[in-house]
XYZ file of C-alpha atoms in Angstrom:
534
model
C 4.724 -127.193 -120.362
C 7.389 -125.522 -122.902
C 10.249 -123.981 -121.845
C 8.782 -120.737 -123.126
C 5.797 -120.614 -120.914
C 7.652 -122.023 -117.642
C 10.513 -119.083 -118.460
C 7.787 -116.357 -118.589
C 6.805 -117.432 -114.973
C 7.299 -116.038 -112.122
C 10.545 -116.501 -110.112
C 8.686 -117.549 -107.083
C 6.045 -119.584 -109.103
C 8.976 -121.401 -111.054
C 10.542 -122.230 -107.982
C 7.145 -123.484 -106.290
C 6.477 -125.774 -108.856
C 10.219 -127.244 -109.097
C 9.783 -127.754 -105.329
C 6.778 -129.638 -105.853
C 8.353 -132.150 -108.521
C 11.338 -132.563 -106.207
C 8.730 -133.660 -103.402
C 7.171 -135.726 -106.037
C 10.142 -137.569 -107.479
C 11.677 -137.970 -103.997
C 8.548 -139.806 -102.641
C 8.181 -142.116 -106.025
C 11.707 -142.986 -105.897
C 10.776 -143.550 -101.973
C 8.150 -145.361 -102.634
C 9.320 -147.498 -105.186
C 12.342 -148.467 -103.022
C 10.435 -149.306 -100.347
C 7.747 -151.358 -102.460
C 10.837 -153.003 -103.897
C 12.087 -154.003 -99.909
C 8.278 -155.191 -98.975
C 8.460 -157.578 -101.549
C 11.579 -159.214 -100.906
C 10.666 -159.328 -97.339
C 7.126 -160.927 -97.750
C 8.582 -162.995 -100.412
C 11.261 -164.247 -97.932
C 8.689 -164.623 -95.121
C 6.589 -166.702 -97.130
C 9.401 -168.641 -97.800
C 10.521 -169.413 -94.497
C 6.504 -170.227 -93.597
C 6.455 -172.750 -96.421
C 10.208 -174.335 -95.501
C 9.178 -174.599 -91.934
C 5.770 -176.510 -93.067
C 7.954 -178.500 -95.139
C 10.452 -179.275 -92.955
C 7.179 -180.476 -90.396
C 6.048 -182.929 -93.475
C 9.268 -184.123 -94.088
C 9.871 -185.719 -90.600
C 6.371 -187.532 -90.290
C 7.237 -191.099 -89.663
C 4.563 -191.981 -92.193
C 5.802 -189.267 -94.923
C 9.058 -190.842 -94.748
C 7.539 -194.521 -94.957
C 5.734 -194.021 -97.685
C 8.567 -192.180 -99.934
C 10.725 -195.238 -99.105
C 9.192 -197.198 -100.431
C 7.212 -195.008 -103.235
C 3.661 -195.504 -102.486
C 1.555 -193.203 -103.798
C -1.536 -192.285 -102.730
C -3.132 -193.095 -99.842
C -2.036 -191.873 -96.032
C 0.584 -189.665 -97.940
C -2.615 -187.649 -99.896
C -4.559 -187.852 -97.045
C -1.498 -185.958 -94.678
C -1.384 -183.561 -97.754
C -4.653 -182.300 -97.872
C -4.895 -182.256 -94.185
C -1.485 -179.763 -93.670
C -3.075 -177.611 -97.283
C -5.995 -177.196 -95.563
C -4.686 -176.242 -91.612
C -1.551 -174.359 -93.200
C -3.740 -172.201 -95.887
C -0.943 -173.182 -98.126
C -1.401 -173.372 -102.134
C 0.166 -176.909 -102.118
C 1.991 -179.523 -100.258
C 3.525 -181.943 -102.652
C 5.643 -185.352 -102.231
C 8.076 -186.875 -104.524
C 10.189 -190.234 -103.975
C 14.256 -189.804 -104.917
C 13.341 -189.634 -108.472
C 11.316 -186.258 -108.399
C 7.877 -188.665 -109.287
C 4.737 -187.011 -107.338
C 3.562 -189.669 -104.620
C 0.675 -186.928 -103.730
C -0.403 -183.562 -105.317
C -3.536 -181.439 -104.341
C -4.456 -182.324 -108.185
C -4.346 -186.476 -107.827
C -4.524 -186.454 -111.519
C -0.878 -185.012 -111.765
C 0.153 -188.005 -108.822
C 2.650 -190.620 -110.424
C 4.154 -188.113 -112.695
C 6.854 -186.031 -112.795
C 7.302 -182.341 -110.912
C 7.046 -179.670 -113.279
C 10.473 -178.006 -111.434
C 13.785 -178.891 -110.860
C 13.627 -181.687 -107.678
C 17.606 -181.808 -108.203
C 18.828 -179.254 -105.662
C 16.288 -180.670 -102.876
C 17.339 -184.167 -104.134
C 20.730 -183.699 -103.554
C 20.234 -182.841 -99.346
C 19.893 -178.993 -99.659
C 16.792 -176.540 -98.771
C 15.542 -174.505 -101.587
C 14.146 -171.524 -99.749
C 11.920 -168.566 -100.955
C 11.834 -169.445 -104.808
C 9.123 -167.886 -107.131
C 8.305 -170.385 -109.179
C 5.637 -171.801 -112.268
C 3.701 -174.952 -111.478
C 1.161 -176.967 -112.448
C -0.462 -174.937 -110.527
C 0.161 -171.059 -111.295
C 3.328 -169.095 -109.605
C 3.755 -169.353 -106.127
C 6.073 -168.822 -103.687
C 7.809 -172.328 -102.860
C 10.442 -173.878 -100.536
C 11.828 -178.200 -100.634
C 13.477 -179.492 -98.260
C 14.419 -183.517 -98.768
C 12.747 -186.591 -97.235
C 15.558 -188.307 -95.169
C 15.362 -191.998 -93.152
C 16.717 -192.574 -90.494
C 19.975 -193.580 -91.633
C 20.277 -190.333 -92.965
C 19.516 -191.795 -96.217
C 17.311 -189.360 -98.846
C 14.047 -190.849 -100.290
C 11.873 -187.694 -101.442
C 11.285 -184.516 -101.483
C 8.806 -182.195 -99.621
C 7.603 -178.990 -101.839
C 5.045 -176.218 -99.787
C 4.367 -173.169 -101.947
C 1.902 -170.201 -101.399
C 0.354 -168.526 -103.667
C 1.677 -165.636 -105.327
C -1.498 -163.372 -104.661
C -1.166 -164.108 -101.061
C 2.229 -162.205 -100.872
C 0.927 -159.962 -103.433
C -2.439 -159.035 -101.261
C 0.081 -157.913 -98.413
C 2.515 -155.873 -100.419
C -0.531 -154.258 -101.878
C -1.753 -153.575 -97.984
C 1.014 -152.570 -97.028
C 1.892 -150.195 -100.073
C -1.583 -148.527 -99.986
C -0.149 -147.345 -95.978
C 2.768 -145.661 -98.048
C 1.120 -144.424 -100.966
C -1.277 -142.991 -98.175
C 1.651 -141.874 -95.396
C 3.199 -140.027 -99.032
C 0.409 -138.278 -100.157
C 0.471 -136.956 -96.889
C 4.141 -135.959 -96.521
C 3.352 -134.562 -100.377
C 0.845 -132.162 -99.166
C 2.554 -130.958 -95.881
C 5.326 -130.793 -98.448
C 3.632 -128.375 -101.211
C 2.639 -126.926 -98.091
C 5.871 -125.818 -96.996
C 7.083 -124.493 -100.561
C 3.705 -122.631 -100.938
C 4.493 -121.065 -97.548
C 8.033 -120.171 -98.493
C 7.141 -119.037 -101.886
C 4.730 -116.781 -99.925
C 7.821 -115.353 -97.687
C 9.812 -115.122 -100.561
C 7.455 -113.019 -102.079
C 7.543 -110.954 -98.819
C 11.151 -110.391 -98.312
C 11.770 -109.696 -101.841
C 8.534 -107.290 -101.718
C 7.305 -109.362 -104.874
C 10.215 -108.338 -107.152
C 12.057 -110.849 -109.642
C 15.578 -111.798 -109.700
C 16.451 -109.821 -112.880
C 14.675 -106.720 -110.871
C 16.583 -107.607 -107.709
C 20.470 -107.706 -109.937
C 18.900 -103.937 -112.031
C 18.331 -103.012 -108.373
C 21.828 -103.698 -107.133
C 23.319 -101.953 -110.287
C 21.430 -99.005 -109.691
C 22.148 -98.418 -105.773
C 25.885 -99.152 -106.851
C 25.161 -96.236 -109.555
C 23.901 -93.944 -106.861
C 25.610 -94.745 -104.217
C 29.451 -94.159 -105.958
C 27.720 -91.910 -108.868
C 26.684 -89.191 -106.488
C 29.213 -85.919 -104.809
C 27.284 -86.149 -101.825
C 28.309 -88.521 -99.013
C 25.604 -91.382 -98.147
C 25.042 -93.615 -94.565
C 21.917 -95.787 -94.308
C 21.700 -97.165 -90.824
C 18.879 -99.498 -90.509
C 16.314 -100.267 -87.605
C 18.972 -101.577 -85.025
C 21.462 -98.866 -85.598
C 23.865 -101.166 -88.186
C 25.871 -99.605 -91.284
C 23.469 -100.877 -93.969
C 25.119 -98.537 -96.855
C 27.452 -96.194 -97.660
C 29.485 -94.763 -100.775
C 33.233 -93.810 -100.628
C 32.263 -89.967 -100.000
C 30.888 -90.686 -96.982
C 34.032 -92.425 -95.896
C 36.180 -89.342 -97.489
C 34.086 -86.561 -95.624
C 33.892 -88.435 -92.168
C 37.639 -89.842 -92.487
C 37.209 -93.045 -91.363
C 36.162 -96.401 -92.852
C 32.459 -97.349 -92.188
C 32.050 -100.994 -92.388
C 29.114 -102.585 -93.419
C 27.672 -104.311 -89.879
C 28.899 -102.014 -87.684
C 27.250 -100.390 -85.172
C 27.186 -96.288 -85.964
C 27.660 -95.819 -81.750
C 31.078 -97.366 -81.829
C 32.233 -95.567 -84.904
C 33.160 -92.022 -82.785
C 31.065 -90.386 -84.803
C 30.555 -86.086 -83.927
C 27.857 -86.029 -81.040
C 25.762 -83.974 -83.852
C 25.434 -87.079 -85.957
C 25.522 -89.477 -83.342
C 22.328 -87.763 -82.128
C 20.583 -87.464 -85.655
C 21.349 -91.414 -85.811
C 19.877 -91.962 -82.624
C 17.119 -89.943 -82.516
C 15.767 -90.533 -86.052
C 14.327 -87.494 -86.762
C 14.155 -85.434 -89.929
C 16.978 -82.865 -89.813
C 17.742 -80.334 -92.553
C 20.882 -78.777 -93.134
C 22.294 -79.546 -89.779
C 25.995 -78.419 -89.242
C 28.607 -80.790 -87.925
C 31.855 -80.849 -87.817
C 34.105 -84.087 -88.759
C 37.680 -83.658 -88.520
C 38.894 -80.603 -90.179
C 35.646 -80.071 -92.316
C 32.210 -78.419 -91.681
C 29.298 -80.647 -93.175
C 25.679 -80.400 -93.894
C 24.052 -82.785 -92.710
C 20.170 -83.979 -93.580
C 18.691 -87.026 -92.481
C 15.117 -89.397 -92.913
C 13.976 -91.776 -91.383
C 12.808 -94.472 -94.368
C 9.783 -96.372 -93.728
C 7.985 -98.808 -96.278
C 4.460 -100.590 -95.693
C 4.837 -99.943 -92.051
C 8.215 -101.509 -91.656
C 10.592 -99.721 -90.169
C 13.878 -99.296 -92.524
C 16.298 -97.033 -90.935
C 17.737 -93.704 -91.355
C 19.445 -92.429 -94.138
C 22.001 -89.743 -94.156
C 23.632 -87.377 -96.498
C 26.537 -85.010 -95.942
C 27.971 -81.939 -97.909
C 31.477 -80.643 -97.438
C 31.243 -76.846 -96.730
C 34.918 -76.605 -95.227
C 35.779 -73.860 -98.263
C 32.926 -72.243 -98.489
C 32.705 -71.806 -94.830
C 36.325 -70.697 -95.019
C 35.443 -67.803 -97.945
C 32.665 -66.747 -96.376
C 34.638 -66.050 -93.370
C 37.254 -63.959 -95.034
C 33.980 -62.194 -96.967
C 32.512 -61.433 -93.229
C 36.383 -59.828 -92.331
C 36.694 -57.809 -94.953
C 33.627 -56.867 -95.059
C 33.919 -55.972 -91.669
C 36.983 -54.499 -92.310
C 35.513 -52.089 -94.924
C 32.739 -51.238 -92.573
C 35.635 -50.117 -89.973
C 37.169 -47.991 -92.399
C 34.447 -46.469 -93.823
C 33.874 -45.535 -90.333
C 36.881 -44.082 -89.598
C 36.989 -42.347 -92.636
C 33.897 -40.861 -91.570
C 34.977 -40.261 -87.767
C 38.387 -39.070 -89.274
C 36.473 -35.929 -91.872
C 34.164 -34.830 -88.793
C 37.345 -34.265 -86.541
C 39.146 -32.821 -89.683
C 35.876 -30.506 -90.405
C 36.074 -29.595 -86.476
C 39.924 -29.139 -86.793
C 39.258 -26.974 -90.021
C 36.939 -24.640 -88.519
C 38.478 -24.486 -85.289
C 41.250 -22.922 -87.230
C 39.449 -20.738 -89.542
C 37.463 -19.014 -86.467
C 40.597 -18.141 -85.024
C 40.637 -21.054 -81.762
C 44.160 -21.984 -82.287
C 44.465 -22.956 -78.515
C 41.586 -25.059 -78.584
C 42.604 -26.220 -82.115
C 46.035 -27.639 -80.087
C 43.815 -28.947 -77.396
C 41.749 -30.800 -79.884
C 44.389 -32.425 -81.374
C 45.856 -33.760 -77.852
C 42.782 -34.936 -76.843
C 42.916 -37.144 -80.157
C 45.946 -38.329 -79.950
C 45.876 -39.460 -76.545
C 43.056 -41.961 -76.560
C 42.951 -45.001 -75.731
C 41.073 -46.464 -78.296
C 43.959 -48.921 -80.411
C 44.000 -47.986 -83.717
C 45.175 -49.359 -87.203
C 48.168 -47.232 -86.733
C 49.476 -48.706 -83.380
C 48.466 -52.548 -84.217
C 50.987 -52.014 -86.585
C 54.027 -51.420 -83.995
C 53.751 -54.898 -82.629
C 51.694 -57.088 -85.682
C 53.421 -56.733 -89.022
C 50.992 -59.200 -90.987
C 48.801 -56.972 -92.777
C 46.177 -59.962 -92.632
C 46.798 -60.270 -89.002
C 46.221 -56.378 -88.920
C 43.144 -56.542 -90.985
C 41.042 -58.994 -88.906
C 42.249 -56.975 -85.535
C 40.920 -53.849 -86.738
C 37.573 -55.755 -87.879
C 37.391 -56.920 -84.751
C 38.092 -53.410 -82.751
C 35.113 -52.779 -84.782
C 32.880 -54.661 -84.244
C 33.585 -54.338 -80.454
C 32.920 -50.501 -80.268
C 29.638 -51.697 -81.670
C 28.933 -53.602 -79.050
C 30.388 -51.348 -76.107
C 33.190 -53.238 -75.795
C 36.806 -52.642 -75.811
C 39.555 -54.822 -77.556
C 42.854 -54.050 -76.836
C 46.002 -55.803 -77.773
C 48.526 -56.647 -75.184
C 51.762 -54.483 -74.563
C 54.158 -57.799 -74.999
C 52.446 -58.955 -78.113
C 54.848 -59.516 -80.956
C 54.403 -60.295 -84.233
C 57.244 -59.462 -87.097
C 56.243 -62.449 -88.885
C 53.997 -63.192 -91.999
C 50.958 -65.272 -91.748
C 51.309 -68.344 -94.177
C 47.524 -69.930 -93.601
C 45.321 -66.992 -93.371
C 42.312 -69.173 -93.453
C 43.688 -70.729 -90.356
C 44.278 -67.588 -88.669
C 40.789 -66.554 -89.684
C 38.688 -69.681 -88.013
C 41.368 -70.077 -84.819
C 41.619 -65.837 -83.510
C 38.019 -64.976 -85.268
C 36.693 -67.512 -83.367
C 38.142 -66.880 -79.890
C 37.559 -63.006 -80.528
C 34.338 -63.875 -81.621
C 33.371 -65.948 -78.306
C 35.314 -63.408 -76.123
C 33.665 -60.377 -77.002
C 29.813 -62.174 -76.355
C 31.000 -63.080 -73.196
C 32.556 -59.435 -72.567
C 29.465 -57.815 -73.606
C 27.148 -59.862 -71.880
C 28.824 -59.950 -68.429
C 28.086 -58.238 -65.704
C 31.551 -55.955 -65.335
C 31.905 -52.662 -66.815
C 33.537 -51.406 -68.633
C 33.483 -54.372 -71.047
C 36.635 -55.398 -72.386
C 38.696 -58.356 -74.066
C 42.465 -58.067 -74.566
C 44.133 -60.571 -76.809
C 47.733 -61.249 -77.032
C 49.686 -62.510 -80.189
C 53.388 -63.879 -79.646
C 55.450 -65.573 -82.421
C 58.279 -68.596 -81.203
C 60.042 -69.258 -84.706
C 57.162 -70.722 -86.845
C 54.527 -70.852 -84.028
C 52.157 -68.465 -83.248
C 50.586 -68.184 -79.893
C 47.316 -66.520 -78.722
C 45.153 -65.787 -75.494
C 41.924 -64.113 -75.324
C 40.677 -62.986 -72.338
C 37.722 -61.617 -71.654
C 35.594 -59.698 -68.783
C 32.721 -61.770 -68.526
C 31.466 -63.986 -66.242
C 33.603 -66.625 -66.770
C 32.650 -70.846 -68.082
C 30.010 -72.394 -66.232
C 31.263 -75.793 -64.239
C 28.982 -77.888 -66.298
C 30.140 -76.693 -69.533
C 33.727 -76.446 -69.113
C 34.494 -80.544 -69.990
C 32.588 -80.125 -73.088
C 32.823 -76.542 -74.234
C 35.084 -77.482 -77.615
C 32.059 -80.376 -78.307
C 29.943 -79.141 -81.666
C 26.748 -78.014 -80.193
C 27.654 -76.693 -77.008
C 27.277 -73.293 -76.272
C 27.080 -70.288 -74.226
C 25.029 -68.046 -76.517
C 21.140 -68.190 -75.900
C 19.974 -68.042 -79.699
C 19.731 -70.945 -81.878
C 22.546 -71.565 -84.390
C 25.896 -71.575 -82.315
C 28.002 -74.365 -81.011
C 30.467 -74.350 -83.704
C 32.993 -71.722 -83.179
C 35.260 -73.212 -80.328
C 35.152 -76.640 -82.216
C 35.687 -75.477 -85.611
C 38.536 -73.871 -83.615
C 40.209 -76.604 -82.371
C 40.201 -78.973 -85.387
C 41.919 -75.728 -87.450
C 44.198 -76.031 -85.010
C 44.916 -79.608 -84.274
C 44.819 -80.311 -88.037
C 47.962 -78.248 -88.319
C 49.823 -80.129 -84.806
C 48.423 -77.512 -82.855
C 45.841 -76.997 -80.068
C 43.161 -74.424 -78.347
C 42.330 -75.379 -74.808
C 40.504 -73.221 -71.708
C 43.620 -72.048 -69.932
C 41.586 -70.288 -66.796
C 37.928 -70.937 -66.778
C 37.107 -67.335 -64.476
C 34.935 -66.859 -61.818
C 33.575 -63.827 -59.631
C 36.918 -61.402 -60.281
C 37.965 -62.260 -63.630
C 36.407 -63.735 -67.272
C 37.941 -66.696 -69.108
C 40.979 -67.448 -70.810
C 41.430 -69.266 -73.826
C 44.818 -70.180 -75.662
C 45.622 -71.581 -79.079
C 49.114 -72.652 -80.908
C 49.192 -73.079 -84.171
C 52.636 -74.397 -85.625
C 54.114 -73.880 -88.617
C 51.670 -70.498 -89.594
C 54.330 -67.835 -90.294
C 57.011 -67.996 -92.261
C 59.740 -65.591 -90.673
C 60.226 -62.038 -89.929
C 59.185 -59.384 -92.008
């Protein structure tokens, strides 16, 4: 197979085959070695067999008789033929001290000399275990030398087996390999088909080339995107996220972790954990408002996780608060310019018909309500943004029966340096204040509000004449999501609130909770918001 062909594979099928030439070189190489051991072994065994036999002819009292004195023939060939035939050896041959045969299996080679080297048995040594060419094919020999009693050497004794007899056994014995490897070569192939097959599986069939494209690509996304990204997979672990995410939620999200220790907002802690599809969820993360929208991401039935995006909304949020005050603000004054040409119509024709005393009566009665107006915020609040969003706020209270006042010790001769601040902190509270006023029980309904300036902090308290903060909600009132309104959509205000104000070194908190005779109290500071007197 060409390079060519085995390169336009298939990852997994290149790697299956590889695995099965590793198997298959491993077990030749095995089996080679171990043929390569078998022999030497056998060959050694038969060599001690055929030293021992030796050794056995060597000491018969006859053997050594005989190769004294070099008689050839005879009992000698008839003690050879009887050990070749009880031993199953190839050959047992004698020689006197010159290395001349005295008997042979063939008695046509007796009287002449061996066809090997008799020197090294000859000289009082064994020869074990040596594969050697005789007269009668190879075999598988040991000598061992004919001594007399007086320890003198007269002969030698050869035994060797035949080669085919060691041969027959290393063949035996290799056909139990070659059969013991073709089965660890199919459990083998086995195995690599089986992991190919996983392989296949966890990589959902894709190649390694598709896998790297893959990784460039979610790197693309992931960093290439304005939206912030968190994939959490099935057991709640930081699979993914870009450097948005990080920036929007301000603080690291490590790959591994578990999202329930990260102090995420209880908002997305409970998209996380609930897993649901959520679209355009608000949530609050430090000093930001986000959208949040999450899916759950599920492929061939396999669960993958959740994956969550995030918007930053903080400034838009912010501008279309100042929209909803001045537009409220316009509303008031196009009211009160309306309220302000009836009376002046009334005044006008009081006047022209002649009523002058009820013309001056009028006019008291005018200027001695008690409604607060533009005019008198003015006494005590010098910031015209300050007095913009109260009289927005009067407002929107007369629309809803209720009656905002301001407090006879507030004071104010300061400028407002963070309106935006101002906006989300007292809009807020006012906002909260005036639901509570207008759905309590006490009438009239009202909601005063004090503003006090120490150097470059301002200080507020709302309070209200509703029914005060229910015990189970007063831990977790300033948590996103927690509310006292009935409709849908609110939970935001009091925590939006709080992060303004903590993001500047400030703080709101529920300074008197009410009850049966009075409605709740809630204070803020906000440091460094005004800038001096005016």
């Amino acid at each position: 197979m060409d390079n060519g062909v085995f390169g336009r594979m298939r990852f997994s099928r290149q790697i299956l085959i590889l695995q099965i030439g590793v198997v298959v070189l491993l077990l030749a190489v095995g089996l080679a070695l171990v043929s390569w051991l078998l022999w030497g072994t056998l060959r050694e065994q038969y060599g001690e067999r055929a030293l021992g036999i030796a050794h056995t002819v060597a000491v018969d009292p006859v053997v050594v008789a005989n190769a004294a004195a070099r008689r050839p023939g005879g009992e000698l060939e008839q003690q050879v033929q009887a050990v070749t035939a009880r031993t199953g050896a190839l050959f047992v041959v004698i020689t006197d001290d010159r290395g001349i045969r005295l008997a042979h299996p063939d008695v046509s080679q007796i009287g002449k000399l061996v066809s090997t080297d008799p020197s090294e048995a000859l000289a009082g040594k064994d020869v074990v275990s040596a594969v050697q060419a005789g007269t009668l094919g190879q075999s598988v020999r040991s000598k061992t030398p004919i001594r007399t009693a007086d320890d003198r050497i007269v002969g030698e004794v050869s035994v060797g087996y035949e080669i085919g007899a060691a041969t027959g056994d290393l063949g035996r014995l290799i056909l139990t390999c070659a059969l013991f490897a073709v089965g660890a070569l199919a459990l083998g192939v086995g195995a690599s088909a089986l992991l190919t097959r996983r392989l296949n599986r966890l990589t959902h069939g894709l190649e390694p080339r598709e896998l790297t494209e893959l990784l460039y690509e979610r790197e693309a996304v992931l960093h290439g995107i304005g939206e912030g990204m968190l994939a959490v997979d099935a057991v709640g672990r930081v699979s993914a996220r870009n450097d948005e995410a990080e920036r929007l939620l301000g603080k690291p999200l490590p790959v591994g972790a578990q999202v329930s220790e990260l102090d995420l907002s209880p908002r997305l802690g409970k998209a996380v954990a609930e897993r649901q599809q959520v679209d355009n969820l608000l949530a609050v993360a430090g000093n930001r408002v986000l959208v949040v929208n999450s899916r759950a991401v599920r492929r061939d039935e396999r669960d993958l996780g959740t994956v969550l995006t995030f918007r930053d909304r903080t400034d838009l949020d912010a501008l279309t608060r100042e929209l909803d005050a001045v537009r409220s603000l316009s509303d008031g004054l196009r009211a009160q310019r309306h309220e302000f040409s009836n009376r002046l119509h009334t005044l006008s024709g009081l006047l022209q018909l002649g009523h002058n005393g009820e013309a001056i009566e009028y006019l008291q009665t005018l200027t001695d309500t008690s409604m607060l107006s533009p005019g008198a915020i003015g006494d005590s609040v010098t910031d015209p943004y300050l007095q913009a969003l109260l009289v927005a706020k009067i407002e929107q209270a007369q629309e809803k029966g209720v009656t905002l006042g301001l407090s006879d010790d507030s004071w104010v001769p300061a400028t407002v340096t963070d309106p935006i601040a101002v906006n989300t902190v007292v809009g807020n509270l006012l906002d909260n204040a005036l639901h509570a006023a207008r759905m309590g029980s006490r009438r009239p309904s009202t909601v005063e509000i004090a503003l006090l300036d120490e150097g470059t902090t301002l200080h507020v308290s709302v309070m209200d004449s509703g029914a005060g903060i229910a015990p189970d909600l007063r831990d977790t009132l300033f948590d996103e999501g927690v509310s006292t309104k009935i409709a849908p959509g609110h939970g935001l205000g009091l925590a939006l609130a709080r992060q303004a104000a903590r993001a500047r070194g400030g703080d709101v908190w529920l300074a008197d909770a009410g009850g049966a005779d009075r409605g709740a109290l809630f204070v803020a500071a906000l440091p460094e918001l005004l800038e001096g007197e005016a």
